[in-house]
Structure formats: structure tokens, C-alpha cells
XYZ file of N, CA and C in Angstrom:
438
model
N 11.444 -94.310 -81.442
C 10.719 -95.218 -80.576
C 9.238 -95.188 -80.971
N 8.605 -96.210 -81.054
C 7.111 -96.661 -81.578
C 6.335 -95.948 -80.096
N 5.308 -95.339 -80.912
C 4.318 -94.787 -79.571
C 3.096 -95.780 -79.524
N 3.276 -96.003 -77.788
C 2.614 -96.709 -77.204
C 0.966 -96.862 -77.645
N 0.491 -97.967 -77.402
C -0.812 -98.326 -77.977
C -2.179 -97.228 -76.962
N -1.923 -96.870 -75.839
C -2.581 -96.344 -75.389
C -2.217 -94.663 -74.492
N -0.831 -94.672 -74.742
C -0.312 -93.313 -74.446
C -1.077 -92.284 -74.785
N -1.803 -92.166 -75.575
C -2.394 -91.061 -75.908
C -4.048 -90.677 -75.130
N -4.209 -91.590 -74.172
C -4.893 -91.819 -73.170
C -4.810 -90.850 -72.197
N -3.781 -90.692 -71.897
C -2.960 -89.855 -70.885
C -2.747 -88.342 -71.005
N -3.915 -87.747 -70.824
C -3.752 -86.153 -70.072
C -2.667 -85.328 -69.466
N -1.437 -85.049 -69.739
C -0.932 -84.420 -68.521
C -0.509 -82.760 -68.454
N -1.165 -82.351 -69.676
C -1.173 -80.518 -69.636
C -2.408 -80.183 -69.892
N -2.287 -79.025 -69.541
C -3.585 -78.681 -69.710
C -4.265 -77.986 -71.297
N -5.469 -78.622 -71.907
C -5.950 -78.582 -73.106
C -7.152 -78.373 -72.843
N -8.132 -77.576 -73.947
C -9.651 -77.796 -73.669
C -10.169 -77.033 -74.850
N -11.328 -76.806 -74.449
C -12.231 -75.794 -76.171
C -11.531 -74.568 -75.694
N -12.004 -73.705 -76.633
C -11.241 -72.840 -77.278
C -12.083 -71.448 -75.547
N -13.456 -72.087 -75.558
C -13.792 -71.315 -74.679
C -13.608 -70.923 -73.381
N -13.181 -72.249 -72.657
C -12.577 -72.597 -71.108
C -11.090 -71.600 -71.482
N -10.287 -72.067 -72.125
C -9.097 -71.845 -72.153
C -9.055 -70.319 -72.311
N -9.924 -69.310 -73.254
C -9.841 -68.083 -72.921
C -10.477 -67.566 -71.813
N -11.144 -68.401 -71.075
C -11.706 -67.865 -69.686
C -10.430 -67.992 -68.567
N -9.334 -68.725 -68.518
C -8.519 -69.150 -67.720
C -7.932 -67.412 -67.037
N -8.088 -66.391 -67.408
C -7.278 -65.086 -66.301
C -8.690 -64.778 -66.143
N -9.983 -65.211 -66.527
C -11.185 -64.689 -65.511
C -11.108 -65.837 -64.200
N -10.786 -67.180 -64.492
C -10.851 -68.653 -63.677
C -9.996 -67.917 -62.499
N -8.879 -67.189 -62.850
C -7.474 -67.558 -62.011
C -7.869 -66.568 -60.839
N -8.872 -65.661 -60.914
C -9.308 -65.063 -59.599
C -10.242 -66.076 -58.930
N -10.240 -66.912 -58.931
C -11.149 -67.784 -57.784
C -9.749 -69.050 -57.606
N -9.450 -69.009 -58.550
C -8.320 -70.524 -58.875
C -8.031 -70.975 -59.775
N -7.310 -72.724 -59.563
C -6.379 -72.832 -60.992
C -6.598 -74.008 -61.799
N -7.336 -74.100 -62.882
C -7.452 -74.884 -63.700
C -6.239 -76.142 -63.869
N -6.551 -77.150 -63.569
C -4.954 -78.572 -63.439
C -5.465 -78.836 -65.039
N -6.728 -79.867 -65.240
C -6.554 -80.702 -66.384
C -8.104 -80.364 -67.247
N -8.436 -80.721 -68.182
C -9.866 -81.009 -68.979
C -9.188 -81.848 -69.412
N -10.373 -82.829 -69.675
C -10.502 -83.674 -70.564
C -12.181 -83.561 -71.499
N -11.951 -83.639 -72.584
C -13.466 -84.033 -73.190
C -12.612 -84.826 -74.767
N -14.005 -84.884 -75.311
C -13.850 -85.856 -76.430
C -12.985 -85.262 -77.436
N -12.844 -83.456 -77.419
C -11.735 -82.726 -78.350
C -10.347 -83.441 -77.868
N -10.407 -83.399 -76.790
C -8.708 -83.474 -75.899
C -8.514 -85.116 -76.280
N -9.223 -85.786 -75.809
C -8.785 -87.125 -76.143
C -10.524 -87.667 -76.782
N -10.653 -88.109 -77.937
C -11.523 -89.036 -78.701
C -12.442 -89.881 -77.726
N -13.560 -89.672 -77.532
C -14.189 -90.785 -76.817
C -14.383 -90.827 -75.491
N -13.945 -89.730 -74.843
C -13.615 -89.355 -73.651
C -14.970 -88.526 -73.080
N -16.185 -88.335 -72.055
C -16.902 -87.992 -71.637
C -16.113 -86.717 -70.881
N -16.598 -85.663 -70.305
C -16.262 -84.503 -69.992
C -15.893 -84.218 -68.756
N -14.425 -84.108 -68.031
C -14.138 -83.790 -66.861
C -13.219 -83.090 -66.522
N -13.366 -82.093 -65.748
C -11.895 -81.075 -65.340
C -11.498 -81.170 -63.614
N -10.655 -80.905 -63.902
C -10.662 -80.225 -62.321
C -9.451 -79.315 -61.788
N -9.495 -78.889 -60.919
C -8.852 -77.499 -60.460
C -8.921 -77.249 -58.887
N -8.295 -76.017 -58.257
C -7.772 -75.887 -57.264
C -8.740 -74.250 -57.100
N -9.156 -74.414 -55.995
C -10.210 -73.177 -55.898
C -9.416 -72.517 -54.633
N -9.018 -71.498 -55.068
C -7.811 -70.462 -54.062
C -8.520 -69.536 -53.396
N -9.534 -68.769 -53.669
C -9.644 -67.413 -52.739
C -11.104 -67.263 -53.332
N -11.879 -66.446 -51.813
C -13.164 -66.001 -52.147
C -13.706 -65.512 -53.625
N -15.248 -65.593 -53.165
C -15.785 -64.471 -54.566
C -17.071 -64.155 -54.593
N -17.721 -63.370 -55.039
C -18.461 -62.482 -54.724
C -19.658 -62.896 -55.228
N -19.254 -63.936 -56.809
C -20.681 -64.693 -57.450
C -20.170 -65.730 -58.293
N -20.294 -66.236 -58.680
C -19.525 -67.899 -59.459
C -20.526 -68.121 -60.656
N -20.320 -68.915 -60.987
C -21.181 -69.187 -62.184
C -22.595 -69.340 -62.162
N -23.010 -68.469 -63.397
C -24.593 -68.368 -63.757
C -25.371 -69.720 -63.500
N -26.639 -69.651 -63.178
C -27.770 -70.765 -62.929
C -27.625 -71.222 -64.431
N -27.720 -72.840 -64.243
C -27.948 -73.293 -65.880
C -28.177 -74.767 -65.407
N -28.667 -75.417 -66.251
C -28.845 -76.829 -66.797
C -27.946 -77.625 -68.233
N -28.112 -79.116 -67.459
C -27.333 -79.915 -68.346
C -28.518 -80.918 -68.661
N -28.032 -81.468 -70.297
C -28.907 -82.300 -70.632
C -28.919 -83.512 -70.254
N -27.274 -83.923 -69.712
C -26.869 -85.294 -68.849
C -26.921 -84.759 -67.354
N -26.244 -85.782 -66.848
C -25.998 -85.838 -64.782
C -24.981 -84.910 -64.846
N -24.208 -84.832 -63.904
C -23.324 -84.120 -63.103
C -22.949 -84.109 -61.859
N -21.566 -84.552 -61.739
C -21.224 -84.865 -60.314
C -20.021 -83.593 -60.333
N -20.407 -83.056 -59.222
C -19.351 -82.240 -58.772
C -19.046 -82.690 -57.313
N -17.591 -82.569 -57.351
C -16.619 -82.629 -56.196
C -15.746 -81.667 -55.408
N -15.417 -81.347 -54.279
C -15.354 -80.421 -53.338
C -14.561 -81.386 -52.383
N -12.926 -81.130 -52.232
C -12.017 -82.017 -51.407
C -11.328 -81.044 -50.548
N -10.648 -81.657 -49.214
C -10.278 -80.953 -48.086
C -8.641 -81.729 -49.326
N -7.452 -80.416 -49.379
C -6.566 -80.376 -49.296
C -5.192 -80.912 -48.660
N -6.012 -81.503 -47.134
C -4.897 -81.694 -46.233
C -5.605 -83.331 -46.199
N -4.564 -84.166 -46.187
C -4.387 -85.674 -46.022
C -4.679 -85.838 -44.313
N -4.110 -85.167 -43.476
C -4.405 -85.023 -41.835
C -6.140 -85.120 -41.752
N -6.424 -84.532 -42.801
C -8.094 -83.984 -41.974
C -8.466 -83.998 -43.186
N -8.963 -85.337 -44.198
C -9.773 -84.594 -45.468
C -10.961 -84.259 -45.475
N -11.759 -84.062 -44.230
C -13.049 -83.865 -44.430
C -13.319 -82.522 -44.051
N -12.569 -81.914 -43.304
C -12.248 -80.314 -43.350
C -11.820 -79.593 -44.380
N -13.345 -79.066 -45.188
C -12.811 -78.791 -46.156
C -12.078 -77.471 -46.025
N -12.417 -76.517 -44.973
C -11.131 -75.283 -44.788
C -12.097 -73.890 -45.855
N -13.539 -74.218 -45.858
C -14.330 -73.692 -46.765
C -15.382 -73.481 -45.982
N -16.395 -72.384 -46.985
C -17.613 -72.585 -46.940
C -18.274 -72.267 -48.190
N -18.705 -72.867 -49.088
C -19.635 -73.129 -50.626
C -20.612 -72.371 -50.534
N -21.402 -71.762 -50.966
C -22.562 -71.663 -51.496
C -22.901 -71.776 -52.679
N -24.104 -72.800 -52.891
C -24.345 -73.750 -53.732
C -26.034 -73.979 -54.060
N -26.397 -73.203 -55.161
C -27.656 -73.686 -55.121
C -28.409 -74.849 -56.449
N -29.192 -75.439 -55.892
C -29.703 -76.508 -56.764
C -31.202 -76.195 -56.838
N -32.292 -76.047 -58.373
C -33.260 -74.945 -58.081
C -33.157 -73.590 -57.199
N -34.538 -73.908 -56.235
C -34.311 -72.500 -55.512
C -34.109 -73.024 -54.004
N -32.872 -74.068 -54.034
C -32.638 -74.380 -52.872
C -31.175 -73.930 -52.194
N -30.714 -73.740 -51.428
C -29.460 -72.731 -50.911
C -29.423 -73.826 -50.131
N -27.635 -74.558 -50.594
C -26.967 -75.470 -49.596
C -25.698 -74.574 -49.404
N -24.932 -75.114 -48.526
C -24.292 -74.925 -47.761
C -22.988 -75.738 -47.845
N -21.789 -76.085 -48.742
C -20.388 -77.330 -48.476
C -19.664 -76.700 -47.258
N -19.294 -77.080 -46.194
C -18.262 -76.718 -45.892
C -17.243 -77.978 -45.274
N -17.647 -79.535 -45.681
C -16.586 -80.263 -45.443
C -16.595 -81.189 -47.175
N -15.519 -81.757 -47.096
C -15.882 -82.872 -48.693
C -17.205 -83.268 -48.748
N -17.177 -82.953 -50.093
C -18.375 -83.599 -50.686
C -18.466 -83.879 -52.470
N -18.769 -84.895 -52.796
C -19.487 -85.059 -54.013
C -20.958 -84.614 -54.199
N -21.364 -84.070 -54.785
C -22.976 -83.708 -55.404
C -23.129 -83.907 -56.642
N -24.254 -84.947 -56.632
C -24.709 -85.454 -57.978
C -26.231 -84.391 -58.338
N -25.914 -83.921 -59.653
C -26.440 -82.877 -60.473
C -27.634 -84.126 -61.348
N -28.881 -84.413 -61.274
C -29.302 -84.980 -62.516
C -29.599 -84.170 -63.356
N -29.493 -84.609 -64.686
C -29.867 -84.232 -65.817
C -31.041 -83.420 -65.718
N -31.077 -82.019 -66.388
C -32.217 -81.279 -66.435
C -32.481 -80.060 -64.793
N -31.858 -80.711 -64.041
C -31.932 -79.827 -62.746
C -30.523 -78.372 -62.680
N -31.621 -77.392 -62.644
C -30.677 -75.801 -62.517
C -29.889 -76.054 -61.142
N -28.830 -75.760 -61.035
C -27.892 -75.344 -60.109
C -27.030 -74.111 -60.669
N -26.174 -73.589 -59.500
C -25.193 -72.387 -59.219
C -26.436 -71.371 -59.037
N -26.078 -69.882 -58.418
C -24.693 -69.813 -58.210
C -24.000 -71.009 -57.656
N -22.726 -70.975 -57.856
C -21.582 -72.015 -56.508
C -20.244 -70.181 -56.113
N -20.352 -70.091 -55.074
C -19.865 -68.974 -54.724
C -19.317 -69.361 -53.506
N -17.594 -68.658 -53.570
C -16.811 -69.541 -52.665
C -16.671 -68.191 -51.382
N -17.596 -68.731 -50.287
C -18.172 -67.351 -49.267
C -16.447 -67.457 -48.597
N -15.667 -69.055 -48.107
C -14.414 -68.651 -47.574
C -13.487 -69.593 -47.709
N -12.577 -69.384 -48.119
C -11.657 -70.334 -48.411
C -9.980 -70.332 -47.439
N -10.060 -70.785 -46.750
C -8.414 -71.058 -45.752
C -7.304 -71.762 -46.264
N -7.701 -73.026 -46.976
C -6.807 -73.857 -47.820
C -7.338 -74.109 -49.239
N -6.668 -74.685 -50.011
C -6.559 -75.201 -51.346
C -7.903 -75.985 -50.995
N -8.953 -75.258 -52.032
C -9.810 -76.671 -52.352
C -10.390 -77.317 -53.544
N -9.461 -78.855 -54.128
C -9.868 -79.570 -54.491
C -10.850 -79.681 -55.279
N -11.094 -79.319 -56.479
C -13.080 -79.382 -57.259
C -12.566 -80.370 -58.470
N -13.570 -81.064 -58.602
C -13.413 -81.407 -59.674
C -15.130 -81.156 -60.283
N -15.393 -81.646 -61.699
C -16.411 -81.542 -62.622
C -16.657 -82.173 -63.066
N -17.501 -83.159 -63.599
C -17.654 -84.142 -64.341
C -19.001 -84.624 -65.445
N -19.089 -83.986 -66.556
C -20.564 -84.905 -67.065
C -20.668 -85.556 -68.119
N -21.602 -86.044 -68.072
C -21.925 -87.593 -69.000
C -21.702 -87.398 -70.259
N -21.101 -86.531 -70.938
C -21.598 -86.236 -71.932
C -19.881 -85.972 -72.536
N -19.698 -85.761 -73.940
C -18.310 -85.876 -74.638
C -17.888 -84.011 -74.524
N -18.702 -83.287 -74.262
C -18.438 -82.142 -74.074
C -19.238 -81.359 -73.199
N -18.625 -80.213 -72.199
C -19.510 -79.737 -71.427
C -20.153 -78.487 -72.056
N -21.655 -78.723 -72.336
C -22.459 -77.520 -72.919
C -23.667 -77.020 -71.713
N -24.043 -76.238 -71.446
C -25.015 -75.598 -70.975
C -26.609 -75.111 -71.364
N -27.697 -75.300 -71.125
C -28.475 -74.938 -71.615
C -29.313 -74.014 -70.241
N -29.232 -72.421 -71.044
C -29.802 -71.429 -69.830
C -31.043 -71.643 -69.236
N -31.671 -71.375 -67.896
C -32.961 -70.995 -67.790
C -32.879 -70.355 -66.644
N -34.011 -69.968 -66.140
C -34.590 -69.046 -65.465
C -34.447 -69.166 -63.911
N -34.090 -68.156 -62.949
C -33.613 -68.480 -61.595
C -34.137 -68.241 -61.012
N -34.690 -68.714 -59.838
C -35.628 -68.384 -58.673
C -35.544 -68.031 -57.373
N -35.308 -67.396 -57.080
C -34.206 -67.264 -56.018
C -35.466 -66.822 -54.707
């Protein structure tokens, strides 16, 4: 059978750089990696994952900057109540300390430090996704102010 003109469009295991994928039994103590996509996984493709954030933690990922935007997402689990997210985030952007504890999207611009993101409580499955402008997700470090 001839493969489809755009099948290869279609994501449905999970693939990524070489680096995410050996982080996946450090990931699996907070939660569970579903999909990546970037321009390795599929050609042409801008950079997005997302995953299922299961159980507390104590510190989440290092302060850093991106050279594009960034939207991160934070979903309530239950269809009854999606705005309960069944959480509470801590989330910082500079040296500012927010607070998720129902859905939310947060748009990251380009050049602005965020994390920690540290999951203070988690009751249900929550929903994250990741997303940036860019064909691969890279990081560039700086300095935290806390």
C-alpha cells in the first residue's frame, strides 16, 4: 500500500533528541512524557511536547531563557470541572513568584527567565503542555534572583 501524502505528519509515539529521552526515569518522578515533536521528529515542525504531571516535587527545572516565546499550558484533568486544576504550581518569571492553581496558559516572551516551575501539590493528573517558536527546544542559562 502507497504511503499517504501527509501521514508522516502524524506523531503518535513518543520520539525526541537524544537528551529529553535520556532524561525520561529523571521526568517519571514528577510525570509522564505523551509526545515531542520538533523539527528532528517531523521536518519543519516548531517545538512542542506535552505530558501528564503526577506527583509533587521539591524543585523543577533550572531558571533559563529562550531566544523565541513560549507558551506553557497547565489543564484540569477532569471534563466535570476543567478549571480545577487539582494543583498548586509554583512558577517563577524573573524574580517574580506566581502561583497556578486552576488552568492556565502562560505566555513566556522571548528573552524573559522563568522556573523554578515546582509542583507544591498535585490531587489529579495535570495536563502540561510546552511549546516554542523555534524547530528545537534549546536553552540559554542566566542568572537568578530570587
Amino acid at each position: 500500500m502507497a504511503e499517504k501524502k501527509y501521514e508522516h505528519l502524524i506523531v503518535t509515539e513518543l520520539k525526541g533528541p537524544e537528551q529529553m529521552m535520556a532524561a525520561l526515569p529523571q521526568y517519571s518522578k514528577m510525570g509522564k512524557r505523551i509526545l515531542w515533536v520538533d523539527s528532528g521528529v517531523v521536518p519543519g515542525s516548531f517545538q512542542m511536547n506535552i505530558s501528564f504531571y503526577l506527583h509533587p516535587t521539591e524543585r523543577g527545572p533550572e531558571p533559563h531563557a529562550h531566544d523565541v516565546d513560549e507558551i506553557l499550558g497547565f489543564f484540569s484533568s477532569d471534563p466535570d470541572n476543567p478549571y480545577d486544576l487539582g494543583a498548586e504550581i509554583e512558577f517563577w518569571m524573573d524574580d517574580e513568584k506566581l502561583i497556578i492553581d486552576r488552568s492556565a496558559m502562560v505566555f513566556i516572551p522571548a528573552g524573559v527567565k522563568h522556573c523554578p516551575l515546582i509542583l507544591r501539590k498535585v490531587t489529579k493528573p495535570i495536563i502540561h503542555f510546552s511549546e516554542v517558536t523555534s524547530s528545537e527546544y534549546t536553552m540559554k542559562e542566566k542568572g537568578w534572583v530570587s
